[in-house]
mmCIF file of C-alpha atoms in Angstrom:
data_model
loop_
_atom_site.group_PDB
_atom_site.id
_atom_site.type_symbol
_atom_site.label_atom_id
_atom_site.label_comp_id
_atom_site.label_asym_id
_atom_site.label_seq_id
_atom_site.Cartn_x
_atom_site.Cartn_y
_atom_site.Cartn_z
ATOM 1 C CA MET A 1 -6.745 3.579 5.605
ATOM 2 C CA ARG A 2 -3.033 2.877 5.047
ATOM 3 C CA ILE A 3 -2.100 2.294 1.394
ATOM 4 C CA CYS A 4 1.277 1.287 -0.058
ATOM 5 C CA LEU A 5 2.061 1.731 -3.761
ATOM 6 C CA LEU A 6 4.946 -0.483 -4.928
ATOM 7 C CA VAL A 7 7.033 0.677 -7.916
ATOM 8 C CA PRO A 8 10.362 -0.562 -9.334
ATOM 9 C CA SER A 9 12.023 2.868 -9.122
ATOM 10 C CA ILE A 10 10.464 6.172 -8.166
ATOM 11 C CA CYS A 11 13.397 7.850 -9.929
ATOM 12 C CA GLY A 12 12.220 6.634 -13.343
ATOM 13 C CA MET A 13 10.274 8.698 -15.838
ATOM 14 C CA ARG A 14 7.967 5.943 -17.086
ATOM 15 C CA GLY A 15 4.228 6.400 -17.495
ATOM 16 C CA ASP A 16 3.394 3.796 -14.854
ATOM 17 C CA VAL A 17 5.495 5.687 -12.302
ATOM 18 C CA ARG A 18 3.774 8.950 -13.223
ATOM 19 C CA SER A 19 0.368 7.327 -12.896
ATOM 20 C CA MET A 20 1.215 5.912 -9.454
ATOM 21 C CA VAL A 21 2.539 9.306 -8.275
ATOM 22 C CA ASN A 22 -0.738 10.908 -9.395
ATOM 23 C CA LEU A 23 -2.759 8.177 -7.685
ATOM 24 C CA ALA A 24 -0.725 8.540 -4.479
ATOM 25 C CA GLY A 25 -1.289 12.291 -4.391
ATOM 26 C CA GLU A 26 -5.032 11.892 -4.832
ATOM 27 C CA LEU A 27 -5.334 9.093 -2.251
ATOM 28 C CA ALA A 28 -3.224 11.061 0.242
ATOM 29 C CA GLU A 29 -6.017 13.626 0.510
ATOM 30 C CA ARG A 30 -8.063 11.036 2.442
ATOM 31 C CA HIS A 31 -5.656 8.247 3.461
ATOM 32 C CA GLU A 32 -2.158 7.557 4.763
ATOM 33 C CA VAL A 33 -0.133 6.771 1.620
ATOM 34 C CA GLU A 34 3.391 5.468 1.086
ATOM 35 C CA ILE A 35 5.206 4.911 -2.198
ATOM 36 C CA LEU A 36 7.663 2.050 -1.769
ATOM 37 C CA SER A 37 10.327 2.084 -4.463
ATOM 38 C CA VAL A 38 12.366 -1.090 -4.908
ATOM 39 C CA ARG A 39 15.425 0.928 -5.923
ATOM 40 C CA ARG A 40 16.677 4.417 -5.298
ATOM 41 C CA HIS A 41 19.462 5.576 -7.606
ATOM 42 C CA ARG A 42 19.019 9.366 -7.399
ATOM 43 C CA GLU A 43 18.629 11.896 -4.644
ATOM 44 C CA ARG A 44 15.134 12.971 -5.765
ATOM 45 C CA PRO A 45 12.289 11.324 -7.713
ATOM 46 C CA PHE A 46 11.822 12.307 -11.356
ATOM 47 C CA PHE A 47 8.198 13.437 -10.838
ATOM 48 C CA PRO A 48 7.134 15.778 -8.017
ATOM 49 C CA ILE A 49 5.418 13.956 -5.155
ATOM 50 C CA SER A 50 2.843 15.435 -2.790
ATOM 51 C CA SER A 51 4.247 16.295 0.629
ATOM 52 C CA LYS A 52 1.399 14.206 2.086
ATOM 53 C CA VAL A 53 2.883 11.024 0.535
ATOM 54 C CA ARG A 54 5.606 9.175 2.419
ATOM 55 C CA LEU A 55 8.432 7.867 0.239
ATOM 56 C CA SER A 56 10.649 4.893 1.079
ATOM 57 C CA TRP A 57 12.801 2.378 -0.776
ATOM 58 C CA VAL A 58 14.070 -1.163 -0.395
ATOM 59 C CA VAL A 59 17.604 -0.741 -1.771
ATOM 60 C CA ASP A 60 19.544 2.532 -1.966
ATOM 61 C CA ASP A 61 21.815 2.314 -5.035
ATOM 62 C CA ARG A 62 23.057 5.889 -4.981
ATOM 63 C CA PRO A 63 26.805 6.263 -5.459
ATOM 64 C CA GLY A 64 28.706 6.131 -2.186
ATOM 65 C CA VAL A 65 26.018 4.296 -0.198
ATOM 66 C CA ARG A 66 27.554 1.300 1.571
ATOM 67 C CA HIS A 67 25.794 -2.064 1.825
ATOM 68 C CA LEU A 68 26.333 -5.010 4.133
ATOM 69 C CA LEU A 69 25.701 -7.429 1.258
ATOM 70 C CA PRO A 70 27.037 -7.116 -2.290
ATOM 71 C CA ARG A 71 24.755 -5.338 -4.735
ATOM 72 C CA GLY A 72 22.832 -7.492 -7.157
ATOM 73 C CA GLN A 73 19.589 -9.264 -7.909
ATOM 74 C CA VAL A 74 19.686 -11.677 -4.954
ATOM 75 C CA HIS A 75 20.386 -8.851 -2.489
ATOM 76 C CA THR A 76 17.448 -6.873 -3.895
ATOM 77 C CA GLU A 77 15.043 -9.820 -3.892
ATOM 78 C CA VAL A 78 15.829 -10.835 -0.319
ATOM 79 C CA ALA A 79 15.485 -7.232 0.857
ATOM 80 C CA LEU A 80 12.157 -6.925 -1.006
ATOM 81 C CA TRP A 81 10.783 -10.175 0.473
ATOM 82 C CA ARG A 82 11.673 -9.037 3.981
ATOM 83 C CA ARG A 83 10.084 -5.645 3.453
ATOM 84 C CA LEU A 84 6.889 -7.083 1.992
ATOM 85 C CA ARG A 85 6.500 -9.611 4.806
ATOM 86 C CA ALA A 86 6.891 -6.825 7.371
ATOM 87 C CA LEU A 87 4.370 -4.444 5.762
ATOM 88 C CA ARG A 88 1.641 -3.285 8.113
ATOM 89 C CA THR A 89 -0.762 -1.623 5.748
ATOM 90 C CA ASP A 90 -4.376 -2.088 4.694
ATOM 91 C CA ALA A 91 -3.729 -2.272 0.942
ATOM 92 C CA VAL A 92 -0.825 -2.736 -1.465
ATOM 93 C CA ILE A 93 -1.047 -1.734 -5.117
ATOM 94 C CA SER A 94 1.836 -3.019 -7.223
ATOM 95 C CA THR A 95 3.010 -2.265 -10.725
ATOM 96 C CA ARG A 96 4.522 -4.717 -13.183
ATOM 97 C CA PRO A 97 4.014 -8.479 -13.100
ATOM 98 C CA GLY A 98 7.342 -9.272 -11.398
ATOM 99 C CA LEU A 99 6.463 -7.109 -8.403
ATOM 100 C CA SER A 100 2.847 -8.284 -8.322
ATOM 101 C CA VAL A 101 3.994 -11.918 -8.087
ATOM 102 C CA GLN A 102 6.160 -10.962 -5.093
ATOM 103 C CA VAL A 103 3.222 -9.139 -3.485
ATOM 104 C CA ALA A 104 1.037 -12.241 -3.956
ATOM 105 C CA ARG A 105 3.731 -14.427 -2.400
ATOM 106 C CA HIS A 106 4.949 -12.305 0.510
ATOM 107 C CA VAL A 107 2.464 -9.632 1.633
ATOM 108 C CA PRO A 108 0.374 -10.789 4.619
ATOM 109 C CA ARG A 109 -2.981 -12.247 3.541
ATOM 110 C CA GLU A 110 -5.029 -9.866 5.682
ATOM 111 C CA THR A 111 -3.744 -7.034 3.457
ATOM 112 C CA MET A 112 -5.699 -6.187 0.296
ATOM 113 C CA ARG A 113 -3.352 -6.963 -2.631
ATOM 114 C CA VAL A 114 -3.944 -5.380 -6.051
ATOM 115 C CA ALA A 115 -1.907 -5.665 -9.268
ATOM 116 C CA ARG A 116 -2.115 -2.578 -11.517
ATOM 117 C CA GLU A 117 -1.320 -3.657 -15.080
ATOM 118 C CA TRP A 118 -0.811 -1.386 -18.076
ATOM 119 C CA GLY A 119 0.288 -3.961 -20.630
ATOM 120 C CA ARG A 120 -0.617 -7.402 -21.822
ATOM 121 C CA PRO A 121 0.219 -10.458 -19.711
ATOM 122 C CA SER A 122 3.779 -11.746 -19.626
ATOM 123 C CA PRO A 123 4.659 -15.425 -19.930
ATOM 124 C CA PRO A 124 2.063 -17.129 -17.764
ATOM 125 C CA GLY A 125 4.069 -19.427 -15.423
ATOM 126 C CA PRO A 126 4.358 -17.415 -12.184
ATOM 127 C CA ILE A 127 1.349 -15.264 -13.057
ATOM 128 C CA THR A 128 -1.114 -18.153 -13.304
ATOM 129 C CA LYS A 129 0.364 -19.679 -10.147
ATOM 130 C CA PHE A 130 0.417 -16.596 -7.878
ATOM 131 C CA TYR A 131 -2.064 -14.011 -9.237
ATOM 132 C CA PRO A 132 -5.086 -15.954 -7.913
ATOM 133 C CA ARG A 133 -3.801 -15.021 -4.420
ATOM 134 C CA LEU A 134 -4.365 -11.333 -5.240
ATOM 135 C CA ASP A 135 -7.610 -9.594 -4.368
ATOM 136 C CA ALA A 136 -7.793 -7.901 -7.767
ATOM 137 C CA VAL A 137 -6.004 -7.236 -11.035
ATOM 138 C CA VAL A 138 -6.697 -3.823 -12.562
ATOM 139 C CA ALA A 139 -6.126 -3.248 -16.285
ATOM 140 C CA SER A 140 -6.037 0.136 -18.008
ATOM 141 C CA THR A 141 -7.830 -0.883 -21.232
ATOM 142 C CA GLU A 142 -10.741 -3.159 -22.074
ATOM 143 C CA ARG A 143 -8.466 -5.283 -24.262
ATOM 144 C CA GLY A 144 -6.001 -5.630 -21.373
ATOM 145 C CA ARG A 145 -8.819 -6.602 -19.016
ATOM 146 C CA GLN A 146 -9.945 -9.310 -21.442
ATOM 147 C CA ASP A 147 -6.381 -10.619 -21.870
ATOM 148 C CA TRP A 148 -5.778 -10.802 -18.106
ATOM 149 C CA ASP A 149 -9.170 -12.391 -17.478
ATOM 150 C CA HIS A 150 -8.517 -15.004 -20.177
ATOM 151 C CA LEU A 151 -5.050 -15.816 -18.795
ATOM 152 C CA LEU A 152 -6.284 -16.146 -15.209
ATOM 153 C CA HIS A 153 -9.443 -18.162 -16.094
ATOM 154 C CA GLY A 154 -11.449 -16.392 -13.385
ATOM 155 C CA GLY A 155 -8.772 -17.142 -10.750
ATOM 156 C CA ALA A 156 -8.580 -13.449 -9.833
ATOM 157 C CA ASP A 157 -11.018 -10.553 -9.990
ATOM 158 C CA VAL A 158 -9.973 -8.551 -13.095
ATOM 159 C CA ARG A 159 -11.310 -4.992 -13.370
ATOM 160 C CA LEU A 160 -10.939 -2.050 -15.737
ATOM 161 C CA ILE A 161 -9.852 1.376 -14.497
ATOM 162 C CA PRO A 162 -8.466 3.702 -17.206
ATOM 163 C CA ASP A 163 -5.037 5.234 -16.680
ATOM 164 C CA ALA A 164 -4.803 8.102 -14.195
ATOM 165 C CA LEU A 165 -2.529 10.227 -16.395
#
């Protein structure tokens, strides 16, 4: 099985990044795993990544890297949409609501699409519109699962899986 884990920046030292790195390492024992980082702003990731996990990024923001388009939000979003539409993987697991909305909108429908949420739901506009397109939403606490389930009114399958840290 081919699995893609989508994170904002693999160079960050946040808990959600650490959890996804741990998950990738474990899944890579049995599957083909890629961590797709939206941004790259350092030479190496903050956390060590298993050599069995492939690492790629959408936008390389390291100093000295030249771009055809000016840097900025629009450049990043267009690059992300193109990358997500071109994904040829069996499953995508995304972190953070902003990325999960983009996965729901742009990843091919034959791909399993999962949102991994650590916090409480953000303002509901795009979430209530696009999350029902996801195959599942996974919360890390029972309270989070209840909050997401309440917000989505049964529009998406909301499950509980405690944090992998």
